[in-house]
Short mmCIF file of C-alpha atoms and ligand atoms in Angstrom, two decimals:
data_model
loop_
_atom_site.label_atom_id
_atom_site.label_comp_id
_atom_site.label_asym_id
_atom_site.label_seq_id
_atom_site.Cartn_x
_atom_site.Cartn_y
_atom_site.Cartn_z
CA UNK A 1 76.21 104.24 103.38
CA UNK A 2 75.28 107.72 102.26
CA UNK A 3 77.98 110.21 103.02
CA UNK A 4 77.13 113.85 102.58
CA UNK A 5 80.52 115.28 103.41
CA UNK A 6 81.45 115.36 99.73
CA UNK A 7 78.18 115.58 97.85
CA UNK A 8 78.63 113.38 94.82
CA UNK A 9 76.87 115.97 92.66
CA UNK A 10 79.60 118.47 93.42
CA UNK A 11 82.37 116.14 92.24
CA UNK A 12 80.42 114.98 89.19
CA UNK A 13 79.44 118.54 88.22
CA UNK A 14 83.00 119.81 88.40
CA UNK A 15 84.27 116.76 86.50
CA UNK A 16 81.65 117.32 83.79
CA UNK A 17 82.62 120.98 83.54
CA UNK A 18 86.26 119.91 83.13
CA UNK A 19 85.37 117.30 80.49
CA UNK A 20 83.51 119.92 78.43
CA UNK A 21 86.74 121.91 78.13
CA UNK A 22 88.84 120.10 75.47
CA UNK A 23 92.13 120.55 77.29
CA UNK A 24 94.22 118.32 75.06
CA UNK A 25 97.93 118.53 75.92
CA UNK A 26 99.46 121.54 74.18
CA UNK A 27 96.15 123.27 73.29
CA UNK A 28 96.86 126.68 74.84
CA UNK A 29 93.33 128.19 74.96
CA UNK A 30 91.39 125.32 76.54
CA UNK A 31 94.28 124.69 78.94
CA UNK A 32 94.12 128.33 80.03
CA UNK A 33 90.35 128.10 80.41
CA UNK A 34 90.51 125.00 82.60
CA UNK A 35 93.27 126.45 84.80
CA UNK A 36 91.28 129.69 85.19
CA UNK A 37 88.33 127.56 86.29
CA UNK A 38 90.41 125.97 89.05
CA UNK A 39 91.75 129.36 90.14
CA UNK A 40 88.14 130.57 90.47
CA UNK A 41 87.24 127.47 92.49
CA UNK A 42 90.21 127.99 94.83
CA UNK A 43 90.06 131.78 95.00
CA UNK A 44 90.71 131.82 98.77
CA UNK A 45 94.12 130.19 98.42
CA UNK A 46 97.58 131.49 97.56
CA UNK A 47 99.05 130.01 94.44
CA UNK A 48 101.97 130.14 92.06
CA UNK A 49 101.83 129.80 88.31
CA UNK A 50 104.71 128.14 86.47
CA UNK A 51 105.48 128.31 82.76
CA UNK A 52 107.65 125.39 81.69
CA UNK A 53 110.79 125.94 79.62
CA UNK A 54 110.28 123.14 77.08
CA UNK A 55 106.91 123.82 75.47
CA UNK A 56 105.62 126.64 77.64
CA UNK A 57 103.01 124.41 79.34
CA UNK A 58 101.47 126.03 82.40
CA UNK A 59 101.06 124.50 85.82
CA UNK A 60 99.73 125.74 89.16
CA UNK A 61 100.59 125.15 92.80
CA UNK A 62 98.06 126.12 95.48
CA UNK A 63 98.94 126.07 99.17
CA UNK A 64 97.41 126.59 102.61
CA UNK A 65 100.23 128.86 103.79
CA UNK A 66 100.80 132.56 102.92
CA UNK A 67 103.92 131.69 100.93
CA UNK A 68 105.26 128.44 99.55
CA UNK A 69 107.02 126.47 102.33
CA UNK A 70 110.48 124.99 101.84
CA UNK A 71 108.94 121.56 102.06
CA UNK A 72 105.29 120.51 102.05
CA UNK A 73 104.11 117.70 104.26
CA UNK A 74 101.82 116.58 101.43
CA UNK A 75 101.30 117.51 97.82
CA UNK A 76 98.19 116.35 96.02
CA UNK A 77 99.17 116.14 92.39
CA UNK A 78 97.10 115.79 89.25
CA UNK A 79 96.88 116.73 85.61
CA UNK A 80 94.13 118.44 83.66
CA UNK A 81 95.48 117.69 80.21
CA UNK A 82 93.97 114.80 78.28
CA UNK A 83 94.94 112.97 75.12
CA UNK A 84 93.07 113.56 71.85
CA UNK A 85 89.49 112.31 71.70
CA UNK A 86 86.50 112.16 69.36
CA UNK A 87 84.42 115.37 69.58
CA UNK A 88 81.51 113.64 71.35
CA UNK A 89 83.84 112.52 74.15
CA UNK A 90 83.88 116.14 75.30
CA UNK A 91 80.14 115.87 76.00
CA UNK A 92 79.98 113.94 79.26
CA UNK A 93 77.00 111.73 80.04
CA UNK A 94 75.99 109.35 82.81
CA UNK A 95 74.77 105.82 82.30
CA UNK A 96 74.45 103.00 84.81
CA UNK A 97 76.47 104.70 87.53
CA UNK A 98 79.29 105.55 85.14
CA UNK A 99 80.39 108.92 83.84
CA UNK A 100 81.53 108.75 80.22
CA UNK A 101 83.85 111.24 78.53
CA UNK A 102 87.50 112.02 77.97
CA UNK A 103 89.11 112.50 81.37
CA UNK A 104 86.29 110.85 83.34
CA UNK A 105 88.95 108.35 84.38
CA UNK A 106 92.33 109.85 83.44
CA UNK A 107 92.08 112.05 85.39
CA UNK A 108 89.66 114.93 85.59
CA UNK A 109 87.49 113.17 88.17
CA UNK A 110 90.46 112.47 90.44
CA UNK A 111 91.57 116.07 89.98
CA UNK A 112 88.09 117.44 90.72
CA UNK A 113 87.92 115.38 93.92
CA UNK A 114 91.40 116.53 94.96
CA UNK A 115 90.41 120.16 94.35
CA UNK A 116 87.19 119.86 96.38
CA UNK A 117 88.88 118.06 99.28
CA UNK A 118 91.68 120.62 99.31
CA UNK A 119 89.18 123.49 99.22
CA UNK A 120 87.22 122.06 102.09
CA UNK A 121 89.93 121.02 104.56
CA UNK A 122 93.34 122.47 103.61
CA UNK A 123 92.96 125.51 105.86
CA UNK A 124 92.13 123.36 108.89
CA UNK A 125 95.16 121.09 108.50
CA UNK A 126 98.08 121.67 110.90
CA UNK A 127 100.76 121.22 108.24
CA UNK A 128 101.66 122.73 104.86
CA UNK A 129 99.79 121.06 102.02
CA UNK A 130 100.02 121.87 98.33
CA UNK A 131 97.75 121.12 95.39
CA UNK A 132 99.71 120.77 92.18
CA UNK A 133 97.86 120.96 88.88
CA UNK A 134 99.84 120.34 85.72
CA UNK A 135 98.95 120.27 82.02
CA UNK A 136 101.69 118.20 80.41
CA UNK A 137 101.56 114.86 82.22
CA UNK A 138 100.55 113.05 79.05
CA UNK A 139 103.83 114.05 77.40
CA UNK A 140 106.15 113.36 80.32
CA UNK A 141 105.81 116.26 82.74
CA UNK A 142 109.02 118.15 81.90
CA UNK A 143 107.18 121.50 82.03
CA UNK A 144 104.93 120.65 84.95
CA UNK A 145 105.93 118.42 87.86
CA UNK A 146 109.57 118.18 86.83
CA UNK A 147 109.87 121.94 86.33
CA UNK A 148 108.21 122.75 89.66
CA UNK A 149 110.73 120.43 91.33
CA UNK A 150 113.51 122.26 89.53
CA UNK A 151 112.06 125.48 90.95
CA UNK A 152 112.44 124.04 94.46
CA UNK A 153 109.01 122.51 95.13
CA UNK A 154 109.44 119.62 97.58
CA UNK A 155 107.18 117.42 99.66
CA UNK A 156 107.58 114.53 102.06
CA UNK A 157 104.57 112.79 100.52
CA UNK A 158 103.07 113.14 97.06
CA UNK A 159 99.82 111.50 96.00
CA UNK A 160 98.58 111.68 92.45
CA UNK A 161 94.90 111.04 91.68
CA UNK A 162 95.54 108.91 88.60
CA UNK A 163 92.94 106.13 88.25
CA UNK A 164 93.97 103.15 90.41
CA UNK A 165 90.61 101.61 91.31
CA UNK A 166 91.15 102.84 94.90
CA UNK A 167 94.30 100.73 95.15
CA UNK A 168 97.78 102.14 95.78
CA UNK A 169 100.13 102.11 92.82
CA UNK A 170 103.62 102.29 94.30
CA UNK A 171 105.61 100.58 91.58
CA UNK A 172 105.92 101.60 87.96
CA UNK A 173 108.13 100.92 85.01
CA UNK A 174 110.78 103.33 83.82
CA UNK A 175 111.21 104.56 80.27
CA UNK A 176 114.48 104.34 78.37
CA UNK A 177 114.48 105.83 74.87
CA UNK A 178 117.32 104.88 72.53
CA UNK A 179 117.99 106.49 69.16
CA UNK A 180 119.62 103.98 66.86
CA UNK A 181 121.60 104.84 63.75
CA UNK A 182 123.06 102.32 61.33
CA UNK A 183 125.96 103.50 59.20
CA UNK A 184 126.77 101.70 55.96
CA UNK A 185 128.42 102.57 52.66
CA UNK A 186 126.60 103.84 49.60
CA UNK A 187 126.96 102.34 46.15
CA UNK A 188 124.86 102.10 43.01
CA UNK A 189 122.09 99.51 43.10
CA UNK A 190 123.80 97.74 40.22
CA UNK A 191 127.04 97.29 42.18
CA UNK A 192 126.02 95.98 45.60
CA UNK A 193 129.44 94.48 46.25
CA UNK A 194 130.82 98.00 46.61
CA UNK A 195 128.32 99.01 49.28
CA UNK A 196 127.23 98.13 52.79
CA UNK A 197 123.45 98.40 53.19
CA UNK A 198 122.51 100.37 56.34
CA UNK A 199 118.83 99.32 56.18
CA UNK A 200 119.75 95.64 56.16
CA UNK A 201 122.22 96.18 58.99
CA UNK A 202 119.58 98.03 61.01
CA UNK A 203 116.88 95.44 60.40
CA UNK A 204 119.21 92.63 61.55
CA UNK A 205 119.90 94.59 64.71
CA UNK A 206 116.19 95.27 65.29
CA UNK A 207 115.42 91.56 64.95
CA UNK A 208 118.03 90.70 67.60
CA UNK A 209 116.79 93.42 69.95
CA UNK A 210 113.16 92.35 69.63
CA UNK A 211 114.10 88.71 70.29
CA UNK A 212 115.93 89.74 73.46
CA UNK A 213 112.70 91.19 74.89
CA UNK A 214 109.83 88.79 74.15
CA UNK A 215 106.36 90.35 74.41
CA UNK A 216 104.75 89.44 77.77
CA UNK A 217 101.49 88.12 76.31
CA UNK A 218 99.89 87.47 79.67
CA UNK A 219 100.72 90.71 81.39
CA UNK A 220 103.86 89.43 83.14
CA UNK A 221 105.86 92.12 84.97
CA UNK A 222 108.74 92.28 82.49
CA UNK A 223 110.80 94.81 80.59
CA UNK A 224 109.51 95.42 77.06
CA UNK A 225 110.98 96.98 73.93
CA UNK A 226 108.95 98.82 71.29
CA UNK A 227 110.50 99.67 67.93
CA UNK A 228 108.95 103.10 67.39
CA UNK A 229 110.03 103.63 63.81
CA UNK A 230 112.56 102.66 61.20
CA UNK A 231 113.51 104.81 58.25
CA UNK A 232 116.01 105.77 55.64
CA UNK A 233 115.87 108.68 53.22
CA UNK A 234 117.15 106.92 50.18
CA UNK A 235 116.20 106.37 46.52
CA UNK A 236 115.66 102.83 45.25
CA UNK A 237 118.71 102.82 43.01
CA UNK A 238 121.27 103.48 45.70
CA UNK A 239 122.55 101.36 48.59
CA UNK A 240 121.56 103.33 51.71
CA UNK A 241 124.45 104.46 53.86
CA UNK A 242 122.29 105.48 56.80
CA UNK A 243 119.14 104.27 58.52
CA UNK A 244 117.58 105.22 61.85
CA UNK A 245 115.22 103.79 64.41
CA UNK A 246 114.05 104.53 67.93
CA UNK A 247 113.48 102.06 70.76
CA UNK A 248 111.10 102.74 73.65
CA UNK A 249 112.04 100.41 76.49
CA UNK A 250 109.67 100.15 79.48
CA UNK A 251 111.70 98.60 82.23
CA UNK A 252 110.94 97.13 85.62
CA UNK A 253 112.92 98.59 88.56
CA UNK A 254 115.14 95.45 88.76
CA UNK A 255 116.43 96.01 85.22
CA UNK A 256 118.62 99.08 85.55
CA UNK A 257 119.20 101.42 82.66
CA UNK A 258 122.92 100.64 82.61
CA UNK A 259 122.28 96.90 82.42
CA UNK A 260 119.79 97.40 79.61
CA UNK A 261 122.15 99.62 77.67
CA UNK A 262 124.84 96.95 78.05
CA UNK A 263 122.52 94.24 76.72
CA UNK A 264 121.54 96.36 73.73
CA UNK A 265 125.12 97.40 73.00
CA UNK A 266 126.26 93.78 73.00
CA UNK A 267 123.70 93.00 70.29
CA UNK A 268 124.96 95.80 68.08
CA UNK A 269 127.31 95.01 65.22
CA UNK A 270 129.89 97.46 63.92
CA UNK A 271 128.31 100.55 62.44
CA UNK A 272 125.35 100.58 64.80
CA UNK A 273 125.38 103.70 66.96
CA UNK A 274 123.09 103.91 70.00
CA UNK A 275 122.34 107.13 71.84
CA UNK A 276 120.05 107.62 74.80
CA UNK A 277 117.34 110.29 74.40
CA UNK A 278 117.21 111.75 77.91
CA UNK A 279 114.17 113.95 77.20
CA UNK A 280 111.97 110.90 76.76
CA UNK A 281 113.33 109.13 79.82
CA UNK A 282 111.76 108.36 83.16
CA UNK A 283 113.01 106.38 86.10
CA UNK A 284 111.43 103.16 87.27
CA UNK A 285 109.84 103.53 90.70
CA UNK A 286 109.44 101.13 93.54
CA UNK A 287 108.23 102.86 96.70
CA UNK A 288 108.37 100.82 99.92
CA UNK A 289 104.75 99.93 100.87
CA UNK A 290 105.72 99.76 104.56
CA UNK A 291 106.38 103.51 104.71
CA UNK A 292 104.13 104.84 107.50
CA UNK A 293 102.24 107.25 105.19
CA UNK A 294 101.31 104.43 102.81
CA UNK A 295 100.34 102.10 105.64
CA UNK A 296 98.02 104.79 107.03
CA UNK A 297 96.58 105.43 103.57
CA UNK A 298 95.93 101.71 103.15
CA UNK A 299 94.09 101.64 106.49
CA UNK A 300 91.95 104.65 105.50
CA UNK A 301 91.08 102.99 102.18
CA UNK A 302 90.06 99.72 103.82
CA UNK A 303 87.89 101.44 106.40
CA UNK A 304 85.84 103.07 103.61
CA UNK A 305 85.78 100.35 100.94
CA UNK A 306 85.47 97.51 103.50
CA UNK A 307 87.78 95.34 101.42
CA UNK A 308 91.53 94.66 101.35
CA UNK A 309 93.59 97.22 99.49
CA UNK A 310 96.21 96.16 96.97
CA UNK A 311 99.61 97.64 96.26
CA UNK A 312 99.76 97.45 92.49
CA UNK A 313 102.35 97.73 89.74
CA UNK A 314 101.72 99.73 86.55
CA UNK A 315 103.46 99.46 83.23
CA UNK A 316 102.96 103.15 82.44
CA UNK A 317 104.52 105.98 84.32
CA UNK A 318 103.11 109.15 85.85
CA UNK A 319 104.42 112.41 87.29
CA UNK A 320 105.07 110.86 90.70
CA UNK A 321 108.32 109.43 89.33
CA UNK A 322 109.76 112.96 89.29
CA UNK A 323 109.12 113.22 93.03
CA UNK A 324 110.48 109.75 93.76
CA UNK A 325 113.66 110.88 92.03
CA UNK A 326 114.15 113.64 94.64
CA UNK A 327 113.38 111.40 97.62
CA UNK A 328 109.64 111.89 98.25
CA UNK A 329 107.38 109.06 99.29
CA UNK A 330 105.02 109.08 96.30
CA UNK A 331 102.23 106.95 94.89
CA UNK A 332 99.26 107.04 92.58
CA UNK A 333 95.93 106.72 94.31
CA UNK A 334 92.69 107.50 92.54
CA UNK A 335 89.15 106.41 91.74
CA UNK A 336 87.96 103.63 89.46
CA UNK A 337 87.60 103.88 85.73
CA UNK A 338 88.25 101.98 82.55
CA UNK A 339 89.33 102.44 78.97
CA UNK A 340 91.29 105.60 79.52
CA UNK A 341 93.00 106.77 76.33
CA UNK A 342 90.20 104.91 74.47
CA UNK A 343 86.85 105.91 72.94
CA UNK A 344 84.74 104.40 75.71
CA UNK A 345 86.54 106.01 78.67
CA UNK A 346 84.43 106.13 81.81
CA UNK A 347 84.73 106.62 85.54
CA UNK A 348 82.77 104.87 88.28
CA UNK A 349 80.79 107.58 90.05
CA UNK A 350 80.54 105.86 93.43
CA UNK A 351 84.32 105.56 93.55
CA UNK A 352 84.72 109.35 93.09
CA UNK A 353 82.92 109.92 96.36
CA UNK A 354 84.75 107.11 98.17
CA UNK A 355 87.99 108.56 96.91
CA UNK A 356 87.20 112.03 98.27
CA UNK A 357 86.19 110.59 101.63
CA UNK A 358 89.34 108.44 101.94
CA UNK A 359 91.59 111.33 100.95
CA UNK A 360 89.93 113.60 103.48
CA UNK A 361 90.14 111.03 106.32
CA UNK A 362 93.77 110.37 105.51
CA UNK A 363 94.77 114.05 105.40
CA UNK A 364 93.12 114.64 108.77
CA UNK A 365 94.96 111.71 110.33
CA UNK A 366 98.54 112.19 109.21
CA UNK A 367 101.00 113.94 111.47
ZN1 ZN B 1 96.85 110.38 83.80
#
């Protein structure tokens, strides 16, 4: 069972080093430190550094060719930013075969394994392979993956090391963000008949919208609608003439954005204005599991784990959606972990090593 090709200590040590750097999305200094650490690790490779236009988030792209090719055969993608955590979550520790700490699951371990596999075999592979490391995945990837694509980075296949329990996540929900404004008519609070209350109008609309998308209490694969906020700047003695809200709709691939916008618009009474916020948007992805690259990956997984692999659906999105949008075959495939984005986040150490081994086998086998 022991496999010494990717010593587990090496993956765990690099992951622990990463966890100790509090690279919360948007924190410039720790982000710079963690990227410098990866540049030091991959000092024998060419790379490009990208500075995104939205928030100035940095990302890197390493490759096994002297210059960036027009199209990579494979890009290994990952992010080194994490969401906020309690201070002690930046002190990793091991207990019962699990590594605890922010990023132990999402996704510093997956990234560390990708880096070490790339370092070890990229130069021996007969095709162009890239390693993409971004620092804004947790806020949508506009500066990282999406920006690199805008700068011409392309790949036939993209795999992201997000935690998937060594399954293949090929389907994910899209995000549709709608800004809602209710327009009414102001009047004094003592003369309501002269006014038209925008808060009341908005709350009636919100009730209808929420009823149209019942909460899937048992994890059913359905489109959901979250009312993110609801506000009106208005004193108590005046009928409000304006109120605003924002809807975050996570939709399955079968529910297209246009259909959803139609449904929402039909619920709106006069005076309700709905505008899509394209910055917050992401497409829903459904990548065909019979694509040869994914079939080969599934075989490589099964030969290491000795159990059937699953193609799984996820309600949250990741940077691979940006690549799906430009025609890549793309999926999330990473090690096991639990409670990411929570206080008890951990990764399963054995799965880190299995992950590295599978990835390496797969990369050596593809044509
Ligand atoms: Zn992640």
